[in-house]
Amino acid sequence: MIAAAAAADVERALRDQHGRRIEYLRVSVTDRCNFRCVYCMPLAGLPWLPRETLLTDDEIVQVVRELAPLGLRRVRLTGGEPTLRPGLVDLVARLREVAAIEDLSLSTNGTRLAPIADDLRRAGLDRVNVSVDSLRPERIAELARRREPFDPIAALEAAQAAGLAPIKINVVVIAGRNDDELEMLAALTLDRPWHVRFIELMPVGELAEMEAATGRDPLALVVPSDDVLARLSAMGRTLGRPLQAGGAPARGNGPAAYHRFAGAAGSVGVITPMTHTYCGSCNRVRLTADGRLRTCLYGDHEVGLRDALRAGRPLGPLVHEALAGKPLEHALLTRRIGGLRALSEVGG
């Protein structure tokens, strides 16, 4: 009877106001980044958060420990660039000790991954997502607006050798900037067990402002996923129908729809924030580096956890408050900043 009541409490805690089960927490471990990607951060950067406002390792671990009994099962460490955080390997090891966490992953630009890949795996990291918007050194520098002695293939091979799996490669596709590399990037999956995901650009921030200032429509930078798949289908190998859950990469149940070339070791996927909404199945929330629980990556609804952490107050009531306000769709879809409906209108 007591066990049944506890299970019912957990079931209620797992759902937001729209009935979606929330089990995935993205934890930003730093606001700093060594890139200034054109679609992400202004060239001059942003004012860095004061060190005393950032969550400590103890506080991050405490958040995960308190959310795990509420149904948290997956944790992804992000940034900024998470490999810039001192003591990252130790933090991974501590999070791995939280018994309820089934999947512990890292999103990175890969520039500092190779030297620590083995240490991360030994500490308990399961897998990595690596951003690779180009395979060409000059173009990497152009898109990242930083020059780093960086070979993305070497970083990915180091992750594979360390036993981090599955390896997912994120490519933000920008018309006229890197869309001529789609086939080259997709070909990485033919003889490697890697999963390349092509992500529709969300034209916001400085990049959109730059386009608008020159009289161009920022939406023209978006390459719809249907166009991406059409090009991949013309590569001379059969591109299979979307893989069912059993054929998609193990671990993770994010928004990508996966396909596989005939005989390929890996898969290609598309993530479609602009043309095909997947918000209805959203199962995640984000913890910012300074302790705000944000319920939508592209929204502004958030609840602060840091003060409660430092005062020793329980986080459960604040988490419930946050989930009660989680929006049904991200801000681009609600036309607050353009998006799906605006794009469909442009298309006719």
mmCIF file of C-alpha atoms in Angstrom:
data_model
loop_
_atom_site.group_PDB
_atom_site.id
_atom_site.type_symbol
_atom_site.label_atom_id
_atom_site.label_comp_id
_atom_site.label_asym_id
_atom_site.label_seq_id
_atom_site.Cartn_x
_atom_site.Cartn_y
_atom_site.Cartn_z
ATOM 1 C CA MET A 1 0.000 0.000 0.000
ATOM 2 C CA ILE A 2 2.799 2.401 0.934
ATOM 3 C CA ALA A 3 4.771 1.406 -2.179
ATOM 4 C CA ALA A 4 1.722 2.021 -4.384
ATOM 5 C CA ALA A 5 1.200 5.469 -2.852
ATOM 6 C CA ALA A 6 4.858 6.332 -3.406
ATOM 7 C CA ALA A 7 4.625 5.191 -7.018
ATOM 8 C CA ALA A 8 1.547 7.377 -7.519
ATOM 9 C CA ASP A 9 3.402 10.381 -6.096
ATOM 10 C CA VAL A 10 6.286 9.815 -8.504
ATOM 11 C CA GLU A 11 3.886 9.451 -11.418
ATOM 12 C CA ARG A 12 2.338 12.833 -10.658
ATOM 13 C CA ALA A 13 5.756 14.419 -10.241
ATOM 14 C CA LEU A 14 6.893 13.213 -13.653
ATOM 15 C CA ARG A 15 4.341 15.215 -15.632
ATOM 16 C CA ASP A 16 3.989 18.868 -16.569
ATOM 17 C CA GLN A 17 0.765 20.812 -17.013
ATOM 18 C CA HIS A 18 0.255 19.256 -20.457
ATOM 19 C CA GLY A 19 0.698 15.697 -19.214
ATOM 20 C CA ARG A 20 4.218 15.256 -20.595
ATOM 21 C CA ARG A 21 6.545 13.027 -18.577
ATOM 22 C CA ILE A 22 9.706 14.931 -17.604
ATOM 23 C CA GLU A 23 12.760 12.739 -17.101
ATOM 24 C CA TYR A 24 15.620 14.580 -18.818
ATOM 25 C CA LEU A 25 17.692 17.410 -17.332
ATOM 26 C CA ARG A 26 20.197 19.401 -19.346
ATOM 27 C CA VAL A 27 22.712 20.936 -16.935
ATOM 28 C CA SER A 28 24.731 23.929 -18.105
ATOM 29 C CA VAL A 29 27.965 23.601 -16.128
ATOM 30 C CA THR A 30 29.437 26.847 -17.460
ATOM 31 C CA ASP A 31 28.312 29.867 -19.448
ATOM 32 C CA ARG A 32 31.738 30.198 -21.075
ATOM 33 C CA CYS A 33 32.659 28.989 -24.542
ATOM 34 C CA ASN A 34 35.791 29.077 -26.669
ATOM 35 C CA PHE A 35 33.689 29.442 -29.851
ATOM 36 C CA ARG A 36 31.531 32.326 -31.040
ATOM 37 C CA CYS A 37 29.329 30.383 -33.452
ATOM 38 C CA VAL A 38 27.399 32.650 -35.785
ATOM 39 C CA TYR A 39 24.039 31.161 -34.794
ATOM 40 C CA CYS A 40 24.712 31.051 -31.062
ATOM 41 C CA MET A 41 26.758 33.866 -29.522
ATOM 42 C CA PRO A 42 27.708 37.452 -30.473
ATOM 43 C CA LEU A 43 31.235 37.908 -31.819
ATOM 44 C CA ALA A 44 32.179 39.976 -28.763
ATOM 45 C CA GLY A 45 30.796 37.295 -26.452
ATOM 46 C CA LEU A 46 28.475 37.900 -23.527
ATOM 47 C CA PRO A 47 29.151 39.209 -20.022
ATOM 48 C CA TRP A 48 30.352 36.196 -18.070
ATOM 49 C CA LEU A 49 28.434 35.313 -14.956
ATOM 50 C CA PRO A 50 30.213 36.183 -11.695
ATOM 51 C CA ARG A 51 31.858 33.076 -10.277
ATOM 52 C CA GLU A 52 29.942 33.282 -7.008
ATOM 53 C CA THR A 53 26.622 33.030 -8.858
ATOM 54 C CA LEU A 54 27.528 29.735 -10.550
ATOM 55 C CA LEU A 55 26.374 26.466 -9.071
ATOM 56 C CA THR A 56 29.109 24.485 -7.372
ATOM 57 C CA ASP A 57 29.663 20.784 -7.961
ATOM 58 C CA ASP A 58 27.934 20.080 -4.664
ATOM 59 C CA GLU A 59 24.898 22.103 -5.726
ATOM 60 C CA ILE A 60 24.629 20.457 -9.142
ATOM 61 C CA VAL A 61 24.828 17.021 -7.549
ATOM 62 C CA GLN A 62 22.211 18.048 -4.982
ATOM 63 C CA VAL A 63 19.773 19.114 -7.717
ATOM 64 C CA VAL A 64 20.156 15.756 -9.450
ATOM 65 C CA ARG A 65 19.778 13.869 -6.168
ATOM 66 C CA GLU A 66 16.561 15.710 -5.334
ATOM 67 C CA LEU A 67 15.064 15.329 -8.809
ATOM 68 C CA ALA A 68 15.920 11.646 -9.185
ATOM 69 C CA PRO A 69 13.128 10.494 -6.804
ATOM 70 C CA LEU A 70 10.722 12.631 -8.850
ATOM 71 C CA GLY A 71 11.516 10.618 -11.967
ATOM 72 C CA LEU A 72 14.698 12.153 -13.376
ATOM 73 C CA ARG A 73 16.539 9.477 -15.357
ATOM 74 C CA ARG A 74 18.729 11.274 -17.890
ATOM 75 C CA VAL A 75 21.292 14.025 -17.382
ATOM 76 C CA ARG A 76 23.195 15.846 -20.108
ATOM 77 C CA LEU A 77 26.070 18.193 -19.272
ATOM 78 C CA THR A 78 26.217 21.240 -21.533
ATOM 79 C CA GLY A 79 27.547 24.794 -21.541
ATOM 80 C CA GLY A 80 28.714 27.089 -22.987
ATOM 81 C CA GLU A 81 31.416 24.540 -23.599
ATOM 82 C CA PRO A 82 31.349 22.088 -20.679
ATOM 83 C CA THR A 83 34.953 20.909 -21.101
ATOM 84 C CA LEU A 84 36.035 24.394 -19.974
ATOM 85 C CA ARG A 85 34.722 23.718 -16.472
ATOM 86 C CA PRO A 86 37.505 22.762 -14.047
ATOM 87 C CA GLY A 87 36.977 19.385 -12.443
ATOM 88 C CA LEU A 88 34.507 18.146 -15.049
ATOM 89 C CA VAL A 89 35.691 14.539 -14.739
ATOM 90 C CA ASP A 90 35.153 14.577 -10.975
ATOM 91 C CA LEU A 91 31.667 16.032 -11.436
ATOM 92 C CA VAL A 92 30.818 13.232 -13.874
ATOM 93 C CA ALA A 93 31.977 10.650 -11.334
ATOM 94 C CA ARG A 94 29.781 12.141 -8.616
ATOM 95 C CA LEU A 95 26.715 12.279 -10.847
ATOM 96 C CA ARG A 96 27.307 8.666 -11.866
ATOM 97 C CA GLU A 97 26.863 7.706 -8.204
ATOM 98 C CA VAL A 98 23.204 8.833 -8.259
ATOM 99 C CA ALA A 99 21.634 5.405 -8.654
ATOM 100 C CA ALA A 100 18.460 6.479 -10.479
ATOM 101 C CA ILE A 101 20.334 8.144 -13.348
ATOM 102 C CA GLU A 102 20.322 5.728 -16.256
ATOM 103 C CA ASP A 103 21.950 7.913 -18.900
ATOM 104 C CA LEU A 104 24.741 10.464 -18.389
ATOM 105 C CA SER A 105 25.898 12.331 -21.473
ATOM 106 C CA LEU A 106 27.862 15.380 -22.623
ATOM 107 C CA SER A 107 27.356 17.944 -25.388
ATOM 108 C CA THR A 108 30.607 19.481 -26.610
ATOM 109 C CA ASN A 109 32.194 21.257 -29.555
ATOM 110 C CA GLY A 110 34.917 18.616 -29.328
ATOM 111 C CA THR A 111 37.915 20.930 -29.218
ATOM 112 C CA ARG A 112 39.076 19.574 -25.834
ATOM 113 C CA LEU A 113 37.460 16.164 -25.941
ATOM 114 C CA ALA A 114 40.281 13.897 -27.160
ATOM 115 C CA PRO A 115 42.643 14.331 -24.164
ATOM 116 C CA ILE A 116 39.924 13.612 -21.578
ATOM 117 C CA ALA A 117 37.709 11.096 -23.392
ATOM 118 C CA ASP A 118 39.187 8.094 -21.558
ATOM 119 C CA ASP A 119 38.944 9.853 -18.182
ATOM 120 C CA LEU A 120 35.315 10.794 -18.808
ATOM 121 C CA ARG A 121 34.418 7.237 -19.711
ATOM 122 C CA ARG A 122 36.158 5.820 -16.657
ATOM 123 C CA ALA A 123 34.311 8.366 -14.503
ATOM 124 C CA GLY A 124 31.008 7.029 -15.806
ATOM 125 C CA LEU A 125 30.047 9.150 -18.809
ATOM 126 C CA ASP A 126 27.933 7.106 -21.210
ATOM 127 C CA ARG A 127 27.988 9.055 -24.447
ATOM 128 C CA VAL A 128 28.698 12.326 -26.232
ATOM 129 C CA ASN A 129 27.040 14.659 -28.693
ATOM 130 C CA VAL A 130 29.649 16.576 -30.683
ATOM 131 C CA SER A 131 28.853 19.693 -32.703
ATOM 132 C CA VAL A 132 30.465 19.469 -36.140
ATOM 133 C CA ASP A 133 29.148 22.125 -38.501
ATOM 134 C CA SER A 134 31.915 21.548 -41.032
ATOM 135 C CA LEU A 135 34.828 19.234 -41.772
ATOM 136 C CA ARG A 136 36.873 22.010 -43.399
ATOM 137 C CA PRO A 137 39.314 23.843 -41.085
ATOM 138 C CA GLU A 138 38.804 27.236 -42.688
ATOM 139 C CA ARG A 139 35.033 26.907 -42.560
ATOM 140 C CA ILE A 140 35.100 25.727 -38.953
ATOM 141 C CA ALA A 141 36.991 28.915 -38.121
ATOM 142 C CA GLU A 142 34.536 30.982 -40.148
ATOM 143 C CA LEU A 143 31.433 29.536 -38.475
ATOM 144 C CA ALA A 144 32.953 29.408 -34.982
ATOM 145 C CA ARG A 145 34.694 32.781 -35.409
ATOM 146 C CA ARG A 146 37.625 31.302 -33.539
ATOM 147 C CA ARG A 147 40.709 29.425 -34.686
ATOM 148 C CA GLU A 148 41.482 26.289 -32.692
ATOM 149 C CA PRO A 149 43.948 23.513 -33.587
ATOM 150 C CA PHE A 150 41.037 21.147 -33.935
ATOM 151 C CA ASP A 151 40.355 18.041 -36.002
ATOM 152 C CA PRO A 152 36.727 16.969 -35.488
ATOM 153 C CA ILE A 153 37.319 13.485 -36.887
ATOM 154 C CA ALA A 154 40.176 12.915 -34.431
ATOM 155 C CA ALA A 155 37.930 14.033 -31.560
ATOM 156 C CA LEU A 156 35.175 11.668 -32.643
ATOM 157 C CA GLU A 157 37.597 8.768 -33.056
ATOM 158 C CA ALA A 158 38.990 9.423 -29.566
ATOM 159 C CA ALA A 159 35.470 9.283 -28.143
ATOM 160 C CA GLN A 160 34.803 6.024 -29.955
ATOM 161 C CA ALA A 161 38.088 4.502 -28.781
ATOM 162 C CA ALA A 162 37.202 5.450 -25.201
ATOM 163 C CA GLY A 163 33.961 3.487 -25.443
ATOM 164 C CA LEU A 164 31.580 6.449 -25.417
ATOM 165 C CA ALA A 165 28.532 5.325 -27.367
ATOM 166 C CA PRO A 166 26.448 6.092 -29.207
ATOM 167 C CA ILE A 167 28.325 8.998 -30.744
ATOM 168 C CA LYS A 168 25.971 11.629 -32.101
ATOM 169 C CA ILE A 169 27.168 14.406 -34.389
ATOM 170 C CA ASN A 170 25.134 17.601 -34.482
ATOM 171 C CA VAL A 171 25.222 19.719 -37.639
ATOM 172 C CA VAL A 172 23.363 23.033 -37.734
ATOM 173 C CA VAL A 173 22.598 23.473 -41.429
ATOM 174 C CA ILE A 174 22.832 27.020 -42.773
ATOM 175 C CA ALA A 175 21.914 27.767 -46.389
ATOM 176 C CA GLY A 176 24.891 29.097 -48.298
ATOM 177 C CA ARG A 177 27.263 28.542 -45.376
ATOM 178 C CA ASN A 178 27.708 24.789 -44.927
ATOM 179 C CA ASP A 179 24.885 23.034 -46.773
ATOM 180 C CA ASP A 180 27.306 21.942 -49.492
ATOM 181 C CA GLU A 181 28.806 19.472 -46.984
ATOM 182 C CA LEU A 182 25.633 17.499 -46.264
ATOM 183 C CA GLU A 183 26.650 14.501 -48.330
ATOM 184 C CA MET A 184 30.203 14.487 -46.960
ATOM 185 C CA LEU A 185 28.960 14.547 -43.390
ATOM 186 C CA ALA A 186 26.308 11.901 -44.045
ATOM 187 C CA ALA A 187 28.970 9.632 -45.534
ATOM 188 C CA LEU A 188 30.626 9.418 -42.111
ATOM 189 C CA THR A 189 27.863 6.989 -41.149
ATOM 190 C CA LEU A 190 28.609 4.490 -43.926
ATOM 191 C CA ASP A 191 31.509 2.697 -42.220
ATOM 192 C CA ARG A 192 31.397 4.172 -38.709
ATOM 193 C CA PRO A 193 28.765 3.559 -36.011
ATOM 194 C CA TRP A 194 28.123 7.289 -35.750
ATOM 195 C CA HIS A 195 24.832 9.132 -35.938
ATOM 196 C CA VAL A 196 24.856 12.415 -37.854
ATOM 197 C CA ARG A 197 21.891 14.678 -37.067
ATOM 198 C CA PHE A 198 21.138 17.620 -39.338
ATOM 199 C CA ILE A 199 19.463 20.387 -37.358
ATOM 200 C CA GLU A 200 17.317 23.099 -38.875
ATOM 201 C CA LEU A 201 18.696 26.525 -38.038
ATOM 202 C CA MET A 202 16.576 28.607 -35.695
ATOM 203 C CA PRO A 203 17.251 32.073 -37.151
ATOM 204 C CA VAL A 204 17.397 34.211 -34.030
ATOM 205 C CA GLY A 205 19.953 36.466 -32.394
ATOM 206 C CA GLU A 206 22.902 38.114 -34.096
ATOM 207 C CA LEU A 207 22.798 36.014 -37.269
ATOM 208 C CA ALA A 208 19.162 36.929 -37.909
ATOM 209 C CA GLU A 209 19.902 40.566 -37.163
ATOM 210 C CA MET A 210 22.841 40.550 -39.603
ATOM 211 C CA GLU A 211 20.655 39.115 -42.350
ATOM 212 C CA ALA A 212 17.836 41.567 -41.699
ATOM 213 C CA ALA A 213 20.285 44.502 -41.712
ATOM 214 C CA THR A 214 21.341 43.602 -45.262
ATOM 215 C CA GLY A 215 17.754 43.304 -46.460
ATOM 216 C CA ARG A 216 17.719 39.512 -46.492
ATOM 217 C CA ASP A 217 15.065 37.359 -44.847
ATOM 218 C CA PRO A 218 16.649 35.350 -41.991
ATOM 219 C CA LEU A 219 14.268 32.494 -42.783
ATOM 220 C CA ALA A 220 16.107 32.071 -46.091
ATOM 221 C CA LEU A 221 18.991 30.609 -44.078
ATOM 222 C CA VAL A 222 16.832 27.653 -43.037
ATOM 223 C CA VAL A 223 17.295 24.422 -45.000
ATOM 224 C CA PRO A 224 14.131 22.387 -44.346
ATOM 225 C CA SER A 225 14.713 18.823 -43.249
ATOM 226 C CA ASP A 226 12.692 17.493 -46.181
ATOM 227 C CA ASP A 227 15.225 19.123 -48.519
ATOM 228 C CA VAL A 228 18.090 17.571 -46.556
ATOM 229 C CA LEU A 229 16.578 14.100 -46.828
ATOM 230 C CA ALA A 230 15.906 14.567 -50.538
ATOM 231 C CA ARG A 231 19.572 15.368 -51.123
ATOM 232 C CA LEU A 232 20.750 12.427 -49.057
ATOM 233 C CA SER A 233 18.401 10.129 -50.970
ATOM 234 C CA ALA A 234 20.174 11.162 -54.171
ATOM 235 C CA MET A 235 23.596 10.005 -52.939
ATOM 236 C CA GLY A 236 23.393 6.699 -54.785
ATOM 237 C CA ARG A 237 22.545 4.513 -51.778
ATOM 238 C CA THR A 238 19.079 3.644 -50.618
ATOM 239 C CA LEU A 239 18.066 5.779 -47.644
ATOM 240 C CA GLY A 240 15.685 3.723 -45.553
ATOM 241 C CA ARG A 241 12.393 4.756 -44.049
ATOM 242 C CA PRO A 242 12.525 6.363 -40.593
ATOM 243 C CA LEU A 243 13.872 3.880 -38.082
ATOM 244 C CA GLN A 244 11.536 2.669 -35.396
ATOM 245 C CA ALA A 245 12.603 2.988 -31.764
ATOM 246 C CA GLY A 246 14.446 -0.304 -31.887
ATOM 247 C CA GLY A 247 16.545 0.800 -34.840
ATOM 248 C CA ALA A 248 17.444 4.250 -33.543
ATOM 249 C CA PRO A 249 20.653 4.833 -31.585
ATOM 250 C CA ALA A 250 20.569 3.230 -28.155
ATOM 251 C CA ARG A 251 20.123 5.637 -25.244
ATOM 252 C CA GLY A 252 18.423 8.960 -25.581
ATOM 253 C CA ASN A 253 14.969 9.653 -26.909
ATOM 254 C CA GLY A 254 15.387 13.140 -28.270
ATOM 255 C CA PRO A 255 13.677 14.861 -31.180
ATOM 256 C CA ALA A 256 15.670 13.380 -34.081
ATOM 257 C CA ALA A 257 14.039 11.155 -36.704
ATOM 258 C CA TYR A 258 16.662 8.644 -37.905
ATOM 259 C CA HIS A 259 17.270 6.935 -41.240
ATOM 260 C CA ARG A 260 19.992 4.540 -42.370
ATOM 261 C CA PHE A 261 21.685 4.080 -45.716
ATOM 262 C CA ALA A 262 21.613 0.510 -46.971
ATOM 263 C CA GLY A 263 24.432 -1.397 -45.292
ATOM 264 C CA ALA A 264 25.592 1.578 -43.216
ATOM 265 C CA ALA A 265 27.097 1.184 -39.759
ATOM 266 C CA GLY A 266 25.504 4.372 -38.433
ATOM 267 C CA SER A 267 22.502 6.541 -39.222
ATOM 268 C CA VAL A 268 21.506 10.020 -40.317
ATOM 269 C CA GLY A 269 18.858 12.016 -38.550
ATOM 270 C CA VAL A 270 17.005 15.283 -38.861
ATOM 271 C CA ILE A 271 15.924 17.591 -36.059
ATOM 272 C CA THR A 272 13.147 19.901 -37.143
ATOM 273 C CA PRO A 273 12.445 22.802 -34.778
ATOM 274 C CA MET A 274 11.280 24.966 -37.671
ATOM 275 C CA THR A 275 9.221 22.818 -40.043
ATOM 276 C CA HIS A 276 7.826 19.924 -38.008
ATOM 277 C CA THR A 277 7.085 20.538 -34.370
ATOM 278 C CA TYR A 278 8.104 17.904 -31.826
ATOM 279 C CA CYS A 279 7.214 19.939 -28.747
ATOM 280 C CA GLY A 280 4.283 17.665 -27.921
ATOM 281 C CA SER A 281 6.684 14.930 -26.817
ATOM 282 C CA CYS A 282 9.180 17.175 -25.000
ATOM 283 C CA ASN A 283 10.507 15.412 -21.899
ATOM 284 C CA ARG A 284 13.235 17.795 -20.763
ATOM 285 C CA VAL A 285 14.073 20.864 -18.754
ATOM 286 C CA ARG A 286 17.307 22.844 -18.445
ATOM 287 C CA LEU A 287 19.299 23.981 -15.436
ATOM 288 C CA THR A 288 21.335 27.100 -16.194
ATOM 289 C CA ALA A 289 24.845 27.579 -14.872
ATOM 290 C CA ASP A 290 23.545 30.014 -12.239
ATOM 291 C CA GLY A 291 20.752 27.748 -11.023
ATOM 292 C CA ARG A 292 17.613 28.691 -12.947
ATOM 293 C CA LEU A 293 15.345 25.831 -13.980
ATOM 294 C CA ARG A 294 14.211 26.700 -17.499
ATOM 295 C CA THR A 295 11.340 24.659 -18.876
ATOM 296 C CA CYS A 296 11.903 25.424 -22.570
ATOM 297 C CA LEU A 297 15.201 25.903 -24.354
ATOM 298 C CA TYR A 298 13.714 28.612 -26.566
ATOM 299 C CA GLY A 299 11.412 30.151 -23.996
ATOM 300 C CA ASP A 300 11.756 32.495 -21.079
ATOM 301 C CA HIS A 301 9.797 30.666 -18.379
ATOM 302 C CA GLU A 302 12.075 29.738 -15.493
ATOM 303 C CA VAL A 303 12.184 29.271 -11.732
ATOM 304 C CA GLY A 304 15.284 29.962 -9.634
ATOM 305 C CA LEU A 305 16.682 27.069 -7.587
ATOM 306 C CA ARG A 306 19.972 28.536 -6.380
ATOM 307 C CA ASP A 307 18.626 30.476 -3.404
ATOM 308 C CA ALA A 308 16.695 27.460 -2.163
ATOM 309 C CA LEU A 309 19.777 25.282 -2.553
ATOM 310 C CA ARG A 310 21.922 27.667 -0.535
ATOM 311 C CA ALA A 311 19.241 28.042 2.135
ATOM 312 C CA GLY A 312 18.826 24.286 2.475
ATOM 313 C CA ARG A 313 15.184 24.334 1.352
ATOM 314 C CA PRO A 314 13.670 21.412 -0.604
ATOM 315 C CA LEU A 315 13.519 21.851 -4.360
ATOM 316 C CA GLY A 316 10.358 19.819 -5.005
ATOM 317 C CA PRO A 317 7.861 22.701 -4.639
ATOM 318 C CA LEU A 318 9.912 24.896 -6.988
ATOM 319 C CA VAL A 319 10.168 22.112 -9.566
ATOM 320 C CA HIS A 320 6.398 21.628 -9.451
ATOM 321 C CA GLU A 321 5.969 25.380 -9.910
ATOM 322 C CA ALA A 322 8.246 25.320 -12.940
ATOM 323 C CA LEU A 323 6.501 22.361 -14.580
ATOM 324 C CA ALA A 324 3.129 24.000 -14.039
ATOM 325 C CA GLY A 325 4.261 26.764 -16.362
ATOM 326 C CA LYS A 326 6.074 24.703 -19.019
ATOM 327 C CA PRO A 327 4.758 25.963 -22.385
ATOM 328 C CA LEU A 328 3.146 23.698 -24.940
ATOM 329 C CA GLU A 329 5.370 24.988 -27.764
ATOM 330 C CA HIS A 330 8.655 26.854 -27.994
ATOM 331 C CA ALA A 331 8.596 30.573 -28.704
ATOM 332 C CA LEU A 332 9.364 30.312 -32.419
ATOM 333 C CA LEU A 333 6.308 28.145 -32.950
ATOM 334 C CA THR A 334 4.043 30.588 -31.160
ATOM 335 C CA ARG A 335 5.257 33.272 -33.584
ATOM 336 C CA ARG A 336 6.790 35.360 -30.858
ATOM 337 C CA ILE A 337 10.005 35.180 -32.878
ATOM 338 C CA GLY A 338 8.941 33.867 -36.281
ATOM 339 C CA GLY A 339 9.329 30.136 -36.792
ATOM 340 C CA LEU A 340 7.262 27.277 -38.135
ATOM 341 C CA ARG A 341 4.134 29.176 -39.033
ATOM 342 C CA ALA A 342 6.026 32.116 -40.472
ATOM 343 C CA LEU A 343 8.129 29.718 -42.533
ATOM 344 C CA SER A 344 5.069 27.923 -43.859
ATOM 345 C CA GLU A 345 3.543 31.246 -44.825
ATOM 346 C CA VAL A 346 6.707 32.216 -46.717
ATOM 347 C CA GLY A 347 6.526 28.910 -48.544
ATOM 348 C CA GLY A 348 3.053 29.672 -49.728
#
